[in-house]
Coordinates of C-alpha atoms in Angstrom, one line a residue:
M117 CA 0.0 0.0 0.0
K118 CA 2.8 2.5 0.9
K119 CA 4.5 1.9 -2.4
R120 CA 1.2 2.5 -4.3
I121 CA 0.6 5.7 -2.4
T122 CA 4.1 7.0 -3.1
I123 CA 3.6 6.3 -6.9
F124 CA 0.1 7.9 -6.7
L125 CA 1.4 11.1 -5.0
T126 CA 4.3 11.4 -7.5
L127 CA 1.9 11.1 -10.5
V128 CA -0.5 13.7 -9.0
L129 CA 2.4 16.2 -8.5
V130 CA 3.6 15.7 -12.0
I131 CA 0.1 16.3 -13.4
I132 CA -0.3 19.4 -11.2
F133 CA 2.8 21.1 -12.5
T134 CA 2.4 20.1 -16.1
N135 CA -1.3 20.2 -16.7
N136 CA -2.8 23.5 -18.0
S137 CA -6.3 22.7 -16.8
Y138 CA -9.7 24.4 -16.6
A139 CA -12.1 25.5 -13.9
T140 CA -14.8 22.9 -13.3
F141 CA -17.4 21.7 -10.8
T142 CA -14.6 20.5 -8.4
T143 CA -12.1 23.2 -9.1
G144 CA -14.4 26.2 -8.7
K145 CA -12.7 29.4 -10.1
G146 CA -9.2 28.0 -10.3
K147 CA -7.4 25.4 -12.3
H148 CA -6.8 23.1 -9.4
T149 CA -8.3 22.4 -5.9
F150 CA -6.7 21.4 -2.7
K151 CA -9.2 20.4 0.0
V152 CA -8.9 19.0 3.6
D153 CA -11.9 17.6 5.4
N154 CA -12.7 16.1 8.8
F155 CA -15.7 13.9 9.4
N156 CA -16.7 13.1 13.0
A157 CA -18.3 9.7 12.5
D158 CA -19.0 9.4 16.2
T159 CA -17.4 10.6 19.5
R160 CA -14.5 8.1 19.0
I161 CA -13.9 8.0 15.2
S162 CA -13.0 10.7 12.7
L163 CA -12.1 10.4 9.0
Q164 CA -9.6 12.9 7.7
S165 CA -9.3 13.4 4.0
F166 CA -7.0 15.3 1.6
L167 CA -8.3 15.8 -2.0
I168 CA -6.7 17.1 -5.1
G169 CA -8.9 18.1 -8.0
L170 CA -7.6 18.7 -11.5
G171 CA -9.7 20.2 -14.3
I172 CA -9.5 18.3 -17.6
S173 CA -11.8 20.5 -19.6
E174 CA -14.5 23.1 -19.0
N175 CA -17.0 20.5 -17.8
S176 CA -14.9 17.5 -16.6
S177 CA -12.3 16.9 -13.9
I178 CA -10.4 14.1 -12.1
N179 CA -10.1 13.9 -8.3
F180 CA -7.6 12.1 -6.1
K181 CA -8.5 11.7 -2.4
L182 CA -6.7 10.0 0.5
T183 CA -8.6 9.3 3.8
M184 CA -7.2 8.3 7.1
A185 CA -9.1 7.0 10.1
D186 CA -8.3 8.5 13.5
G187 CA -9.6 7.3 16.9
E188 CA -10.0 4.3 19.1
D189 CA -12.6 2.0 20.7
S190 CA -13.4 2.2 24.4
D191 CA -10.8 -0.5 25.1
G192 CA -8.0 1.5 23.4
S193 CA -7.9 -0.6 20.3
D194 CA -8.2 0.6 16.7
P195 CA -11.7 1.8 15.8
N196 CA -14.3 -0.6 14.4
M197 CA -14.9 0.4 10.8
N198 CA -17.7 -2.1 9.9
F199 CA -19.7 0.8 8.5
L200 CA -17.2 0.9 5.5
V201 CA -17.7 -2.7 4.4
P202 CA -21.0 -4.2 3.1
S203 CA -20.3 -7.8 4.2
Y204 CA -17.5 -10.3 4.9
D205 CA -17.3 -14.0 5.7
G206 CA -17.6 -14.7 9.4
Y207 CA -19.3 -11.3 10.2
S208 CA -21.2 -11.1 13.5
D209 CA -21.8 -8.6 16.2
E210 CA -18.6 -9.8 17.8
T211 CA -16.3 -9.2 14.9
E212 CA -14.8 -5.9 13.7
Y213 CA -13.0 -4.5 10.7
N214 CA -9.9 -2.3 11.2
L215 CA -8.2 -0.3 8.5
S216 CA -4.5 -1.0 8.0
G217 CA -3.9 2.0 5.7
P218 CA -5.6 5.0 4.0
I219 CA -8.6 4.8 1.7
L220 CA -7.8 5.8 -1.8
D221 CA -10.5 7.4 -4.1
I222 CA -9.9 8.2 -7.8
S223 CA -12.9 9.7 -9.5
Y224 CA -13.9 11.4 -12.7
Q225 CA -16.6 14.1 -12.7
Y226 CA -18.6 15.3 -15.6
I227 CA -21.1 18.2 -16.0
P228 CA -23.5 17.3 -18.9
R229 CA -24.4 20.2 -21.1
H230 CA -28.1 20.0 -20.4
D231 CA -30.6 22.3 -18.7
L232 CA -31.2 19.7 -16.0
F233 CA -27.5 19.9 -15.0
V234 CA -26.6 23.6 -15.7
T235 CA -28.9 26.4 -14.6
P236 CA -28.3 30.1 -13.7
N237 CA -28.4 29.2 -10.0
S238 CA -27.0 25.7 -9.8
L239 CA -24.5 23.1 -11.2
N240 CA -25.0 19.4 -11.1
A241 CA -22.4 16.7 -12.0
V242 CA -22.2 13.0 -12.3
Q243 CA -19.2 11.0 -11.0
I244 CA -17.7 7.6 -11.5
G245 CA -14.6 6.1 -9.9
L246 CA -12.8 3.5 -7.8
K247 CA -12.4 3.2 -4.0
T248 CA -9.8 0.9 -2.5
Y249 CA -8.6 0.2 1.0
E250 CA -6.9 -2.5 3.1
G251 CA -7.8 -3.8 6.5
E252 CA -8.1 -6.8 8.9
V253 CA -11.0 -8.6 10.6
F254 CA -10.7 -9.4 14.3
D255 CA -12.8 -11.6 16.5
Q256 CA -13.9 -10.8 20.0
A257 CA -10.6 -12.2 21.4
G258 CA -8.6 -9.8 19.3
T259 CA -7.4 -12.5 16.9
N260 CA -6.8 -11.5 13.3
T261 CA -9.1 -13.9 11.4
V262 CA -8.6 -12.6 7.8
D263 CA -7.0 -9.8 5.8
L264 CA -9.7 -8.0 3.9
N265 CA -8.8 -5.7 1.0
K266 CA -11.6 -4.0 -0.8
T267 CA -12.0 -2.3 -4.2
Y268 CA -15.3 -0.8 -5.2
L269 CA -16.7 0.9 -8.3
T270 CA -18.3 4.2 -7.3
F271 CA -21.2 6.2 -8.8
G272 CA -22.1 9.7 -7.6
L273 CA -24.4 12.7 -8.1
L274 CA -23.3 16.2 -6.9
S275 CA -25.1 19.5 -6.8
R276 CA -24.2 23.0 -5.7
S277 CA -25.6 26.5 -6.0
R278 CA -23.7 29.2 -8.0
W279 CA -23.7 32.1 -5.5
E280 CA -20.7 34.4 -4.8
K281 CA -20.2 34.4 -1.1
R282 CA -21.8 31.1 0.0
N283 CA -23.1 28.0 -1.6
L284 CA -25.5 25.2 -0.6
F285 CA -24.2 21.8 -1.7
S286 CA -25.1 18.1 -1.6
N287 CA -23.7 14.9 -2.9
I288 CA -24.5 11.2 -2.8
E289 CA -22.2 8.3 -3.7
I290 CA -22.7 4.6 -3.8
A291 CA -19.8 2.2 -3.8
Y292 CA -20.7 -1.2 -5.2
D293 CA -19.3 -4.7 -5.7
P294 CA -21.8 -7.1 -7.4
R295 CA -19.7 -10.1 -6.2
E296 CA -20.7 -9.4 -2.5
K297 CA -23.9 -10.1 -0.7
G298 CA -25.4 -6.7 0.0
G299 CA -22.3 -5.3 -1.7
W300 CA -22.9 -1.5 -1.4
V301 CA -21.7 1.4 0.7
L302 CA -23.7 4.7 0.7
D303 CA -22.0 8.0 1.4
S304 CA -24.0 11.2 1.4
Q305 CA -23.8 14.8 2.8
V306 CA -25.6 18.1 2.6
G307 CA -24.1 21.4 3.8
M308 CA -23.0 25.0 3.1
E309 CA -19.8 26.4 1.8
F310 CA -18.6 29.9 2.8
K311 CA -16.1 32.2 1.2
I312 CA -13.3 33.2 3.6
I313 CA -11.0 35.3 1.5
D314 CA -10.2 35.4 -2.2
N315 CA -10.0 31.7 -3.3
F316 CA -10.2 30.2 0.2
R317 CA -13.5 28.6 1.2
A318 CA -14.7 26.7 4.3
H319 CA -17.6 24.3 4.5
L320 CA -19.8 22.7 7.2
S321 CA -22.0 19.7 6.4
Y322 CA -23.9 16.8 7.9
R323 CA -22.6 13.4 6.5
A324 CA -23.8 9.8 6.7
I325 CA -21.9 6.7 5.6
G326 CA -23.4 3.3 5.8
S327 CA -23.4 -0.3 4.6
S328 CA -25.7 -3.3 5.0
I329 CA -23.8 -4.0 8.3
E330 CA -23.6 -0.6 10.1
S331 CA -23.8 3.2 9.5
K332 CA -22.3 6.4 11.0
Q333 CA -23.6 9.9 10.9
G334 CA -22.1 13.2 12.1
F335 CA -20.8 16.7 11.1
A336 CA -18.0 17.4 8.7
F337 CA -16.0 20.5 8.2
G338 CA -13.2 21.5 5.9
I339 CA -11.2 24.1 3.9
K340 CA -10.4 24.2 0.2
V341 CA -8.3 26.5 -2.0
D342 CA -8.7 27.0 -5.7
Y343 CA -5.8 28.3 -7.9

């Protein structure tokens, strides 16, 4: 995983400094976007993300996002992340899934040139991508029963207003693997973005992530810069 992340970051940096890209749904008024985000899944778990958005054309972009889990269970062990996996062999109320590395998302966004997607007051985009992460399943005794690595195809719909100083936004994404029983993970949020100064913006939202096993809800906040 570390080797793949190093290669990934190297490629992203090469693209950033060589690509003469356009402003799009993700990148706002700049050619590129950097965004940090923190989602408080519950009182003991938070997901911290770093996103890089690169405009490809006036209505399409590609996004790279790394997400790390932070927190611990009441006994001091790594947090139970069952809400991120739809199912796994041997699952019960006494087993738990722990991440062993970051979550990697690579997605492509597209704004169709249609009145349903582009209006004077709003922009709407569709998204497709891949989500991958590595982890381990532990039983109640703390024994590692299986290494569980996941890769999902993701589909999303995003919407935001087109105001100057603040914007309402919402998005919904489903990650799916047809080979699994109940093989879906749903990630959705709704919130507001505020202009801080120039090309810096902050956002506050309510987010929910859930699978057929478990779900988590809470507030998320973040900052992004377009340039």
